[in-house]
mmCIF file of C-alpha atoms in Angstrom:
data_model
loop_
_atom_site.group_PDB
_atom_site.id
_atom_site.type_symbol
_atom_site.label_atom_id
_atom_site.label_comp_id
_atom_site.label_asym_id
_atom_site.label_seq_id
_atom_site.Cartn_x
_atom_site.Cartn_y
_atom_site.Cartn_z
ATOM 1 C CA MET A 1 103.621 81.307 -38.468
ATOM 2 C CA ASP A 2 107.424 81.217 -38.959
ATOM 3 C CA ASN A 3 109.848 79.684 -36.470
ATOM 4 C CA TRP A 4 110.713 83.013 -34.844
ATOM 5 C CA THR A 5 107.176 84.242 -34.337
ATOM 6 C CA PHE A 6 106.152 80.834 -33.035
ATOM 7 C CA GLY A 7 109.196 80.785 -30.746
ATOM 8 C CA ILE A 8 108.407 84.195 -29.248
ATOM 9 C CA THR A 9 104.725 83.315 -28.865
ATOM 10 C CA MET A 10 105.774 80.185 -26.986
ATOM 11 C CA ILE A 11 107.989 82.177 -24.623
ATOM 12 C CA VAL A 12 105.155 84.543 -23.747
ATOM 13 C CA VAL A 13 102.509 81.816 -23.446
ATOM 14 C CA GLY A 14 104.878 79.360 -21.715
ATOM 15 C CA MET A 15 106.286 81.744 -19.110
ATOM 16 C CA GLY A 16 102.875 83.339 -18.626
ATOM 17 C CA GLY A 17 101.224 79.933 -18.273
ATOM 18 C CA THR A 18 103.833 78.762 -15.768
ATOM 19 C CA LEU A 19 103.411 81.894 -13.654
ATOM 20 C CA LEU A 20 99.635 81.680 -13.870
ATOM 21 C CA THR A 21 99.518 77.992 -12.877
ATOM 22 C CA LEU A 22 101.703 78.487 -9.823
ATOM 23 C CA TRP A 23 99.911 81.692 -8.884
ATOM 24 C CA ILE A 24 96.562 79.852 -8.898
ATOM 25 C CA LEU A 25 98.157 77.105 -6.795
ATOM 26 C CA SER A 26 99.405 79.734 -4.332
ATOM 27 C CA LEU A 27 95.877 81.169 -4.090
ATOM 28 C CA LEU A 28 94.503 77.705 -3.383
ATOM 29 C CA MET A 29 97.150 77.197 -0.702
ATOM 30 C CA SER A 30 96.183 80.489 0.952
ATOM 31 C CA PHE A 31 92.549 79.425 0.781
ATOM 32 C CA MET A 32 93.346 76.023 2.344
ATOM 33 C CA LYS A 33 94.926 77.732 5.322
ATOM 34 C CA ARG A 34 91.513 79.206 6.131
ATOM 35 C CA ILE A 35 89.549 76.018 5.496
ATOM 36 C CA PHE A 36 91.897 73.700 7.396
ATOM 37 C CA PRO A 37 93.355 75.663 10.326
ATOM 38 C CA MET A 38 95.453 74.012 12.997
ATOM 39 C CA THR A 39 93.370 71.962 15.427
ATOM 40 C CA LYS A 40 93.700 72.539 19.160
ATOM 41 C CA GLU A 41 95.515 69.186 19.492
ATOM 42 C CA GLU A 42 98.065 70.147 16.840
ATOM 43 C CA LYS A 43 98.676 73.531 18.446
ATOM 44 C CA MET B 1 142.835 27.690 -41.091
ATOM 45 C CA SER B 2 146.489 28.185 -40.176
ATOM 46 C CA THR B 3 147.582 28.973 -36.636
ATOM 47 C CA PHE B 4 148.499 32.507 -37.758
ATOM 48 C CA GLU B 5 145.042 33.103 -39.261
ATOM 49 C CA PHE B 6 143.408 31.683 -36.119
ATOM 50 C CA LEU B 7 145.399 34.039 -33.867
ATOM 51 C CA GLN B 8 144.651 36.927 -36.213
ATOM 52 C CA SER B 9 140.896 36.228 -36.016
ATOM 53 C CA ILE B 10 141.123 36.288 -32.208
ATOM 54 C CA ILE B 11 143.027 39.589 -32.200
ATOM 55 C CA VAL B 12 140.441 41.142 -34.539
ATOM 56 C CA LYS B 13 137.736 40.185 -32.038
ATOM 57 C CA THR B 14 139.406 42.040 -29.148
ATOM 58 C CA GLY B 15 138.467 45.577 -28.282
ATOM 59 C CA PHE B 16 142.002 46.865 -28.890
ATOM 60 C CA PHE B 17 141.607 46.368 -32.618
ATOM 61 C CA HIS B 18 138.500 48.600 -32.694
ATOM 62 C CA LEU B 19 139.615 51.261 -30.230
ATOM 63 C CA THR B 20 139.480 54.860 -31.499
ATOM 64 C CA ILE B 21 140.672 58.154 -30.074
ATOM 65 C CA GLY B 22 136.960 59.052 -29.585
ATOM 66 C CA HIS B 23 136.545 56.118 -27.195
ATOM 67 C CA VAL B 24 139.551 57.219 -25.173
ATOM 68 C CA ILE B 25 138.264 60.810 -24.968
ATOM 69 C CA MET B 26 134.941 59.473 -23.670
ATOM 70 C CA TRP B 27 136.791 57.381 -21.049
ATOM 71 C CA PHE B 28 138.330 60.577 -19.748
ATOM 72 C CA ILE B 29 134.923 62.286 -19.701
ATOM 73 C CA GLY B 30 133.504 59.320 -17.741
ATOM 74 C CA LEU B 31 136.458 59.395 -15.361
ATOM 75 C CA PHE B 32 135.981 63.143 -14.911
ATOM 76 C CA PHE B 33 132.381 62.537 -13.783
ATOM 77 C CA ILE B 34 133.563 59.857 -11.358
ATOM 78 C CA TYR B 35 136.228 62.257 -10.090
ATOM 79 C CA LEU B 36 133.645 65.025 -9.538
ATOM 80 C CA ALA B 37 131.448 62.575 -7.626
ATOM 81 C CA ILE B 38 134.133 61.039 -5.427
ATOM 82 C CA LYS B 39 136.529 63.929 -4.884
ATOM 83 C CA LYS B 40 134.150 66.921 -5.044
ATOM 84 C CA ASP B 41 130.996 65.170 -3.795
ATOM 85 C CA PHE B 42 128.956 66.539 -6.736
ATOM 86 C CA GLU B 43 125.712 64.491 -6.922
ATOM 87 C CA PRO B 44 127.613 61.221 -6.312
ATOM 88 C CA LEU B 45 124.482 59.059 -6.424
ATOM 89 C CA LEU B 46 124.054 60.025 -10.059
ATOM 90 C CA LEU B 47 127.499 60.926 -11.317
ATOM 91 C CA VAL B 48 129.093 57.630 -10.229
ATOM 92 C CA PRO B 49 126.709 55.419 -12.269
ATOM 93 C CA ILE B 50 126.571 57.931 -15.156
ATOM 94 C CA GLY B 51 130.362 58.268 -15.233
ATOM 95 C CA PHE B 52 130.930 54.536 -15.084
ATOM 96 C CA SER B 53 128.308 53.919 -17.737
ATOM 97 C CA ILE B 54 130.042 56.424 -20.056
ATOM 98 C CA PHE B 55 133.279 54.583 -19.380
ATOM 99 C CA LEU B 56 131.676 51.181 -19.970
ATOM 100 C CA VAL B 57 129.703 51.841 -23.150
ATOM 101 C CA ASN B 58 132.772 53.311 -24.810
ATOM 102 C CA MET B 59 134.530 49.981 -24.688
ATOM 103 C CA PRO B 60 134.390 48.961 -28.358
ATOM 104 C CA ILE B 61 132.363 45.964 -29.625
ATOM 105 C CA THR B 62 130.906 45.125 -26.208
ATOM 106 C CA PRO B 63 127.361 43.717 -26.148
ATOM 107 C CA LEU B 64 125.906 46.448 -23.968
ATOM 108 C CA THR B 65 123.993 48.987 -26.019
ATOM 109 C CA GLY B 66 122.828 47.044 -29.075
ATOM 110 C CA LYS B 67 119.184 46.091 -29.407
ATOM 111 C CA GLY B 68 118.295 43.733 -26.548
ATOM 112 C CA ASP B 69 121.640 44.184 -24.784
ATOM 113 C CA LEU B 70 121.673 44.789 -21.030
ATOM 114 C CA ILE B 71 122.077 48.570 -20.794
ATOM 115 C CA ASN B 72 119.930 49.042 -23.872
ATOM 116 C CA LEU B 73 117.141 47.292 -21.965
ATOM 117 C CA PHE B 74 117.498 49.766 -19.078
ATOM 118 C CA TYR B 75 117.402 52.593 -21.612
ATOM 119 C CA HIS B 76 114.498 51.191 -23.601
ATOM 120 C CA TYR B 77 112.161 50.279 -20.758
ATOM 121 C CA GLY B 78 113.350 52.948 -18.357
ATOM 122 C CA LEU B 79 113.812 56.063 -20.423
ATOM 123 C CA GLU B 80 112.114 55.453 -23.772
ATOM 124 C CA TRP B 81 109.014 54.205 -21.971
ATOM 125 C CA GLU B 82 109.275 57.153 -19.548
ATOM 126 C CA VAL B 83 109.085 54.853 -16.516
ATOM 127 C CA ILE B 84 112.215 55.977 -14.658
ATOM 128 C CA PRO B 85 111.585 59.771 -14.531
ATOM 129 C CA CYS B 86 108.100 59.169 -13.116
ATOM 130 C CA LEU B 87 109.332 56.686 -10.484
ATOM 131 C CA ILE B 88 112.057 59.137 -9.492
ATOM 132 C CA PHE B 89 109.309 61.716 -8.987
ATOM 133 C CA LEU B 90 107.455 59.238 -6.755
ATOM 134 C CA GLY B 91 110.552 59.067 -4.569
ATOM 135 C CA ILE B 92 111.024 62.841 -4.631
ATOM 136 C CA GLY B 93 107.402 63.332 -3.569
ATOM 137 C CA ALA B 94 107.873 60.858 -0.722
ATOM 138 C CA LEU B 95 111.007 62.689 0.432
ATOM 139 C CA THR B 96 109.779 66.257 0.037
ATOM 140 C CA ASP B 97 108.315 68.319 2.827
ATOM 141 C CA PHE B 98 106.053 70.855 1.105
ATOM 142 C CA GLY B 99 105.375 72.487 4.484
ATOM 143 C CA PRO B 100 107.552 75.600 3.916
ATOM 144 C CA MET B 101 105.803 76.207 0.607
ATOM 145 C CA ILE B 102 102.320 75.680 2.066
ATOM 146 C CA ALA B 103 103.196 77.997 4.946
ATOM 147 C CA ASN B 104 104.307 80.747 2.568
ATOM 148 C CA PRO B 105 102.467 80.278 -0.764
ATOM 149 C CA LYS B 106 104.105 83.414 -2.219
ATOM 150 C CA THR B 107 107.195 81.306 -2.730
ATOM 151 C CA LEU B 108 105.359 79.397 -5.458
ATOM 152 C CA ILE B 109 105.672 82.532 -7.608
ATOM 153 C CA LEU B 110 109.441 82.469 -7.061
ATOM 154 C CA GLY B 111 109.477 78.858 -8.246
ATOM 155 C CA ALA B 112 107.667 79.958 -11.396
ATOM 156 C CA SER B 113 109.831 83.012 -12.049
ATOM 157 C CA ALA B 114 112.971 80.896 -11.778
ATOM 158 C CA GLN B 115 111.838 79.198 -14.992
ATOM 159 C CA LEU B 116 112.924 82.336 -16.878
ATOM 160 C CA GLY B 117 116.152 80.636 -17.916
ATOM 161 C CA VAL B 118 114.188 77.808 -19.511
ATOM 162 C CA TYR B 119 112.615 80.225 -21.961
ATOM 163 C CA ILE B 120 115.763 82.348 -22.500
ATOM 164 C CA ALA B 121 117.792 79.239 -23.375
ATOM 165 C CA TYR B 122 114.932 78.009 -25.546
ATOM 166 C CA PHE B 123 115.136 81.231 -27.537
ATOM 167 C CA GLY B 124 118.948 81.047 -27.627
ATOM 168 C CA ALA B 125 118.724 77.518 -29.028
ATOM 169 C CA ILE B 126 116.425 78.721 -31.823
ATOM 170 C CA LEU B 127 118.979 81.457 -32.605
ATOM 171 C CA LEU B 128 121.703 78.801 -32.811
ATOM 172 C CA GLY B 129 119.710 76.877 -35.394
ATOM 173 C CA PHE B 130 118.052 74.147 -33.322
ATOM 174 C CA ASN B 131 114.457 73.378 -34.290
ATOM 175 C CA ILE B 132 111.622 74.283 -31.910
ATOM 176 C CA LYS B 133 111.308 70.835 -30.306
ATOM 177 C CA GLU B 134 115.077 70.572 -29.792
ATOM 178 C CA ALA B 135 115.118 74.128 -28.379
ATOM 179 C CA ALA B 136 112.430 73.231 -25.820
ATOM 180 C CA SER B 137 114.405 70.151 -24.736
ATOM 181 C CA ILE B 138 117.540 72.273 -24.311
ATOM 182 C CA GLY B 139 115.709 75.099 -22.523
ATOM 183 C CA ILE B 140 114.286 72.802 -19.857
ATOM 184 C CA ILE B 141 117.860 72.176 -18.598
ATOM 185 C CA GLY B 142 117.470 75.609 -16.951
ATOM 186 C CA GLY B 143 114.974 74.119 -14.529
ATOM 187 C CA ALA B 144 117.848 71.995 -13.113
ATOM 188 C CA ASP B 145 115.505 69.049 -12.878
ATOM 189 C CA GLY B 146 116.927 65.839 -14.328
ATOM 190 C CA PRO B 147 113.767 63.680 -14.486
ATOM 191 C CA THR B 148 111.708 66.461 -16.112
ATOM 192 C CA THR B 149 114.491 67.108 -18.623
ATOM 193 C CA ILE B 150 114.548 63.416 -19.536
ATOM 194 C CA TYR B 151 110.752 63.263 -19.716
ATOM 195 C CA LEU B 152 110.474 66.259 -22.050
ATOM 196 C CA THR B 153 113.471 65.408 -24.229
ATOM 197 C CA GLN B 154 112.311 61.832 -24.693
ATOM 198 C CA MET B 155 108.981 63.142 -25.980
ATOM 199 C CA LEU B 156 110.251 65.981 -28.171
ATOM 200 C CA ALA B 157 113.846 65.315 -29.240
ATOM 201 C CA PRO B 158 114.988 61.833 -28.130
ATOM 202 C CA HIS B 159 118.218 62.097 -30.130
ATOM 203 C CA LEU B 160 119.383 64.831 -27.694
ATOM 204 C CA LEU B 161 118.623 62.790 -24.569
ATOM 205 C CA GLY B 162 122.210 62.035 -23.583
ATOM 206 C CA SER B 163 123.417 65.618 -23.892
ATOM 207 C CA THR B 164 120.429 67.261 -22.180
ATOM 208 C CA ALA B 165 120.262 64.738 -19.334
ATOM 209 C CA VAL B 166 123.968 64.905 -18.600
ATOM 210 C CA ALA B 167 123.925 68.723 -18.858
ATOM 211 C CA ALA B 168 120.955 68.917 -16.445
ATOM 212 C CA TYR B 169 122.568 66.615 -13.878
ATOM 213 C CA SER B 170 125.960 68.305 -14.273
ATOM 214 C CA TYR B 171 124.545 71.769 -13.646
ATOM 215 C CA MET B 172 122.445 70.457 -10.750
ATOM 216 C CA SER B 173 125.644 69.258 -9.165
ATOM 217 C CA MET B 174 127.368 72.585 -9.850
ATOM 218 C CA VAL B 175 124.737 74.747 -8.116
ATOM 219 C CA PRO B 176 127.207 75.726 -5.355
ATOM 220 C CA LEU B 177 129.662 76.960 -7.986
ATOM 221 C CA ILE B 178 127.334 78.703 -10.456
ATOM 222 C CA GLN B 179 124.786 80.451 -8.236
ATOM 223 C CA PRO B 180 126.732 82.364 -5.521
ATOM 224 C CA PRO B 181 128.504 84.832 -7.867
ATOM 225 C CA ILE B 182 125.173 85.675 -9.559
ATOM 226 C CA MET B 183 123.483 86.028 -6.160
ATOM 227 C CA ARG B 184 126.164 88.448 -4.947
ATOM 228 C CA LEU B 185 126.057 90.402 -8.201
ATOM 229 C CA LEU B 186 122.305 90.982 -8.161
ATOM 230 C CA THR B 187 121.699 91.739 -4.478
ATOM 231 C CA THR B 188 122.912 94.445 -2.118
ATOM 232 C CA GLU B 189 124.445 93.634 1.263
ATOM 233 C CA LYS B 190 121.379 95.144 2.944
ATOM 234 C CA GLU B 191 119.080 92.806 1.003
ATOM 235 C CA ARG B 192 121.225 89.769 1.847
ATOM 236 C CA LYS B 193 120.817 90.582 5.545
ATOM 237 C CA ILE B 194 117.006 90.705 5.486
ATOM 238 C CA ARG B 195 115.641 88.436 8.198
ATOM 239 C CA MET B 196 112.343 86.717 7.520
ATOM 240 C CA LYS B 197 109.597 85.948 9.990
ATOM 241 C CA GLN B 198 109.465 82.368 11.208
ATOM 242 C CA LEU B 199 107.152 80.207 9.100
ATOM 243 C CA ARG B 200 103.749 79.361 10.507
ATOM 244 C CA PRO B 201 103.040 75.736 11.424
ATOM 245 C CA VAL B 202 101.056 73.808 8.812
ATOM 246 C CA SER B 203 98.106 71.656 9.847
ATOM 247 C CA LYS B 204 98.026 67.946 9.065
ATOM 248 C CA LEU B 205 94.887 68.365 6.986
ATOM 249 C CA GLU B 206 96.544 71.058 4.846
ATOM 250 C CA ARG B 207 99.481 68.726 4.235
ATOM 251 C CA ILE B 208 97.141 65.901 3.208
ATOM 252 C CA MET B 209 94.996 68.120 1.007
ATOM 253 C CA TYR B 210 97.980 69.710 -0.775
ATOM 254 C CA PRO B 211 98.873 66.724 -3.041
ATOM 255 C CA LEU B 212 95.214 66.283 -3.942
ATOM 256 C CA VAL B 213 94.639 69.946 -4.775
ATOM 257 C CA ALA B 214 97.919 70.240 -6.705
ATOM 258 C CA THR B 215 97.109 67.079 -8.696
ATOM 259 C CA VAL B 216 93.688 68.394 -9.695
ATOM 260 C CA LEU B 217 95.030 71.800 -10.722
ATOM 261 C CA ILE B 218 98.119 70.686 -12.618
ATOM 262 C CA CYS B 219 96.487 67.716 -14.333
ATOM 263 C CA LEU B 220 93.668 69.968 -15.522
ATOM 264 C CA LEU B 221 95.896 72.858 -16.623
ATOM 265 C CA VAL B 222 98.853 70.943 -18.075
ATOM 266 C CA PRO B 223 97.716 67.333 -18.661
ATOM 267 C CA PRO B 224 100.898 66.188 -20.461
ATOM 268 C CA VAL B 225 102.856 66.199 -17.189
ATOM 269 C CA ALA B 226 100.221 64.230 -15.277
ATOM 270 C CA PRO B 227 102.461 61.108 -15.081
ATOM 271 C CA LEU B 228 105.255 63.117 -13.429
ATOM 272 C CA MET B 229 103.135 65.230 -11.111
ATOM 273 C CA GLY B 230 100.704 62.408 -10.347
ATOM 274 C CA LEU B 231 103.452 60.127 -9.059
ATOM 275 C CA MET B 232 105.124 62.953 -7.188
ATOM 276 C CA MET B 233 101.884 63.768 -5.412
ATOM 277 C CA VAL B 234 101.043 60.146 -4.576
ATOM 278 C CA GLY B 235 104.539 59.873 -3.062
ATOM 279 C CA ASN B 236 103.828 62.996 -1.036
ATOM 280 C CA LEU B 237 100.464 61.644 0.073
ATOM 281 C CA PHE B 238 102.253 58.471 1.317
ATOM 282 C CA ARG B 239 104.404 60.808 3.396
ATOM 283 C CA GLU B 240 101.724 63.048 4.815
ATOM 284 C CA CYS B 241 98.881 60.589 5.498
ATOM 285 C CA ARG B 242 101.118 58.609 7.921
ATOM 286 C CA VAL B 243 99.222 55.354 7.496
ATOM 287 C CA VAL B 244 101.328 53.685 4.766
ATOM 288 C CA GLU B 245 104.725 53.627 6.433
ATOM 289 C CA ARG B 246 105.909 50.614 4.402
ATOM 290 C CA LEU B 247 105.017 52.206 1.069
ATOM 291 C CA LEU B 248 106.621 55.451 2.164
ATOM 292 C CA LYS B 249 109.880 53.785 3.157
ATOM 293 C CA THR B 250 110.002 51.802 -0.066
ATOM 294 C CA SER B 251 109.364 54.929 -2.166
ATOM 295 C CA GLN B 252 111.987 56.927 -0.266
ATOM 296 C CA ASN B 253 114.664 54.254 -0.152
ATOM 297 C CA GLU B 254 114.686 50.939 -2.012
ATOM 298 C CA LEU B 255 112.631 51.956 -5.037
ATOM 299 C CA LEU B 256 114.343 55.317 -5.454
ATOM 300 C CA ASN B 257 117.784 53.766 -5.094
ATOM 301 C CA ILE B 258 117.070 50.976 -7.578
ATOM 302 C CA VAL B 259 115.618 53.394 -10.112
ATOM 303 C CA THR B 260 118.575 55.767 -9.627
ATOM 304 C CA ILE B 261 120.991 52.984 -10.581
ATOM 305 C CA PHE B 262 119.031 52.230 -13.757
ATOM 306 C CA LEU B 263 118.729 55.950 -14.520
ATOM 307 C CA GLY B 264 122.457 56.574 -14.164
ATOM 308 C CA LEU B 265 123.434 53.594 -16.304
ATOM 309 C CA ALA B 266 120.831 54.387 -18.966
ATOM 310 C CA VAL B 267 121.722 58.096 -19.191
ATOM 311 C CA GLY B 268 125.445 57.375 -19.332
ATOM 312 C CA SER B 269 124.878 54.839 -22.097
ATOM 313 C CA THR B 270 123.615 57.589 -24.409
ATOM 314 C CA MET B 271 127.077 59.161 -24.395
ATOM 315 C CA GLN B 272 128.835 57.003 -26.927
ATOM 316 C CA ALA B 273 131.760 58.559 -28.776
ATOM 317 C CA GLU B 274 130.105 58.388 -32.195
ATOM 318 C CA ASN B 275 127.033 60.298 -30.939
ATOM 319 C CA PHE B 276 128.620 62.617 -28.436
ATOM 320 C CA LEU B 277 131.823 63.992 -29.938
ATOM 321 C CA LYS B 278 130.104 66.505 -32.203
ATOM 322 C CA PRO B 279 129.636 70.306 -31.955
ATOM 323 C CA GLN B 280 125.949 69.935 -30.984
ATOM 324 C CA PRO B 281 126.489 68.681 -27.390
ATOM 325 C CA ILE B 282 128.943 71.530 -26.794
ATOM 326 C CA PHE B 283 126.238 74.048 -27.799
ATOM 327 C CA ILE B 284 123.790 72.208 -25.541
ATOM 328 C CA PHE B 285 126.159 72.405 -22.571
ATOM 329 C CA PHE B 286 126.711 76.107 -23.244
ATOM 330 C CA LEU B 287 122.972 76.806 -23.554
ATOM 331 C CA GLY B 288 122.338 74.754 -20.416
ATOM 332 C CA LEU B 289 124.691 77.054 -18.508
ATOM 333 C CA VAL B 290 122.896 80.116 -19.931
ATOM 334 C CA ALA B 291 119.552 78.581 -18.929
ATOM 335 C CA PHE B 292 120.706 77.818 -15.428
ATOM 336 C CA ALA B 293 122.235 81.277 -14.909
ATOM 337 C CA PHE B 294 119.094 83.044 -16.130
ATOM 338 C CA SER B 295 116.867 80.856 -13.962
ATOM 339 C CA THR B 296 118.883 82.056 -10.976
ATOM 340 C CA VAL B 297 118.527 85.645 -12.219
ATOM 341 C CA GLY B 298 114.752 85.168 -12.695
ATOM 342 C CA GLY B 299 114.242 83.993 -9.108
ATOM 343 C CA LEU B 300 116.401 86.760 -7.611
ATOM 344 C CA ALA B 301 114.901 89.518 -9.756
ATOM 345 C CA PHE B 302 111.325 88.480 -9.011
ATOM 346 C CA ALA B 303 112.025 88.342 -5.281
ATOM 347 C CA LYS B 304 113.345 91.917 -5.498
ATOM 348 C CA LEU B 305 110.276 92.927 -7.497
ATOM 349 C CA MET B 306 107.969 91.360 -4.913
ATOM 350 C CA ASN B 307 109.742 93.342 -2.184
ATOM 351 C CA LEU B 308 108.536 96.560 -3.820
ATOM 352 C CA PHE B 309 104.957 95.581 -2.952
ATOM 353 C CA LEU B 310 105.270 93.477 0.198
ATOM 354 C CA LYS B 311 105.015 94.843 3.727
ATOM 355 C CA GLU B 312 107.032 91.959 5.132
ATOM 356 C CA LYS B 313 110.125 91.873 2.934
ATOM 357 C CA ILE B 314 111.561 88.606 1.711
ATOM 358 C CA ASN B 315 115.278 87.971 1.445
ATOM 359 C CA PRO B 316 115.946 87.912 -2.324
ATOM 360 C CA LEU B 317 118.568 85.203 -1.809
ATOM 361 C CA ILE B 318 115.753 82.674 -1.444
ATOM 362 C CA GLY B 319 114.660 83.513 -5.015
ATOM 363 C CA SER B 320 117.662 81.722 -6.476
ATOM 364 C CA ALA B 321 116.419 78.522 -4.822
ATOM 365 C CA GLY B 322 113.539 78.573 -7.312
ATOM 366 C CA VAL B 323 115.590 76.315 -9.563
ATOM 367 C CA SER B 324 114.606 72.759 -8.776
ATOM 368 C CA ALA B 325 117.898 71.338 -7.520
ATOM 369 C CA VAL B 326 116.482 70.198 -4.153
ATOM 370 C CA PRO B 327 117.821 70.799 -1.540
ATOM 371 C CA MET B 328 121.152 72.065 -2.792
ATOM 372 C CA ALA B 329 119.839 75.392 -4.129
ATOM 373 C CA ALA B 330 118.183 76.089 -0.755
ATOM 374 C CA ARG B 331 121.418 75.234 1.036
ATOM 375 C CA VAL B 332 123.267 77.704 -1.215
ATOM 376 C CA SER B 333 120.774 80.451 -0.244
ATOM 377 C CA GLN B 334 121.383 79.625 3.422
ATOM 378 C CA LYS B 335 125.164 79.596 2.973
ATOM 379 C CA VAL B 336 125.366 82.910 1.089
ATOM 380 C CA GLY B 337 122.963 84.554 3.557
ATOM 381 C CA ALA B 338 124.965 83.273 6.532
ATOM 382 C CA GLU B 339 128.144 84.811 5.095
ATOM 383 C CA TYR B 340 126.639 88.261 5.713
ATOM 384 C CA ASP B 341 124.594 87.494 8.840
ATOM 385 C CA PRO B 342 125.575 84.220 10.546
ATOM 386 C CA LYS B 343 122.397 84.247 12.626
ATOM 387 C CA ASN B 344 120.082 84.547 9.625
ATOM 388 C CA PHE B 345 118.504 81.139 9.001
ATOM 389 C CA LEU B 346 117.173 81.146 5.464
ATOM 390 C CA LEU B 347 117.148 77.396 4.814
ATOM 391 C CA MET B 348 113.492 76.690 5.590
ATOM 392 C CA HIS B 349 112.392 79.866 3.802
ATOM 393 C CA ALA B 350 114.429 78.840 0.743
ATOM 394 C CA MET B 351 112.892 75.347 0.759
ATOM 395 C CA GLY B 352 109.578 76.957 -0.279
ATOM 396 C CA PRO B 353 110.768 78.275 -3.671
ATOM 397 C CA ASN B 354 113.011 75.232 -4.004
ATOM 398 C CA VAL B 355 110.169 72.684 -3.963
ATOM 399 C CA ALA B 356 107.991 75.135 -5.901
ATOM 400 C CA GLY B 357 110.722 75.089 -8.556
ATOM 401 C CA VAL B 358 110.149 71.357 -9.092
ATOM 402 C CA ILE B 359 106.480 72.069 -9.796
ATOM 403 C CA GLY B 360 107.467 75.108 -11.891
ATOM 404 C CA THR B 361 109.826 73.101 -14.095
ATOM 405 C CA ALA B 362 107.255 70.347 -14.560
ATOM 406 C CA THR B 363 104.674 73.005 -15.460
ATOM 407 C CA ALA B 364 107.085 74.612 -17.951
ATOM 408 C CA ALA B 365 107.647 71.171 -19.498
ATOM 409 C CA GLY B 366 103.879 70.707 -19.618
ATOM 410 C CA MET B 367 103.491 74.044 -21.401
ATOM 411 C CA PHE B 368 106.044 72.973 -24.020
ATOM 412 C CA LEU B 369 104.325 69.615 -24.491
ATOM 413 C CA THR B 370 100.889 71.224 -24.721
ATOM 414 C CA MET B 371 102.102 73.546 -27.470
ATOM 415 C CA LEU B 372 104.404 71.200 -29.367
ATOM 416 C CA LYS B 373 103.035 67.683 -29.148
#
């Protein structure tokens, strides 16, 4: 693979991977809201 | 030895005899950093030590940066061994309230999309003839995250460390100058006036679980950044568990301050005239600006894109806070929003993408390291 092709592949994989990682984290955060709701004391 | 020869040997050993125009130019660059810090209040905690270090290490024939010399020791053990960036992340974790991000997890996507500039600048650097590892080190400047920039550059292209670190910290300090024109250009007045619903309260258990969950996910997906993210999350756990007050205070204050001094001196020491006054750092500064501008564009554009699908619209101005400069980028979102609607309080909403940007930049660095190391 030449420098250019490798460079473009890295952009796609890198940006895609970054978005995917943070999207999964956001899903986990949404899930946590349901598992650990506010307690009566906290409210 | 005659008296004349003796005096001559003393004169030869003074700095004046070895002074070059390059040294003097670097003095002015160092003084400019100090000026920005003191007069303009641009990241003074970093620019004062960096500026003074630039000034100091460009004094000729001083025993400061040679092997085993004082500042070289800070550089060697702090930056080359990757200790300082990770300890800075410990302090950042201890200082950061991830609550706004946990309350509105969508903002994590904004933090990721604001890494667009990282990849645009990376490609630009390849076009300008830098090799792939150098291009990645330059691109990461767009994340506006100094410790991550140092961490990645030290691993991939250590010879560029001075230029990339100084560019990252310079652009971080110039957030209030660079971002507002781009924010105004890419948003309509109606969008800037969008008011967002107040964030929900976050339970204590969610706050405690967040650093654990994030550590598991990021360390499994992008293991090369485990030292950075691991220390950031342990710092955050100190903060949220509320049972290690002493450790928390040390992480937030003494440790962070001590490490910041070493960081500033070590980064500044890489800017010696013979290494710095070349065309390459100028290209790096230019590409850093491109990276930073496109990161702002990425966050704004993605926020607008999200609005096409969301019932409850988000103010696109918070997208620009997806760059990691915490909390300055969030403050800029608040300030620009308040110019159009003084009663619109965007700060807490913008803190979500802002802290997500730190994770986004570390993830982007991890992606580069996974592919290149």
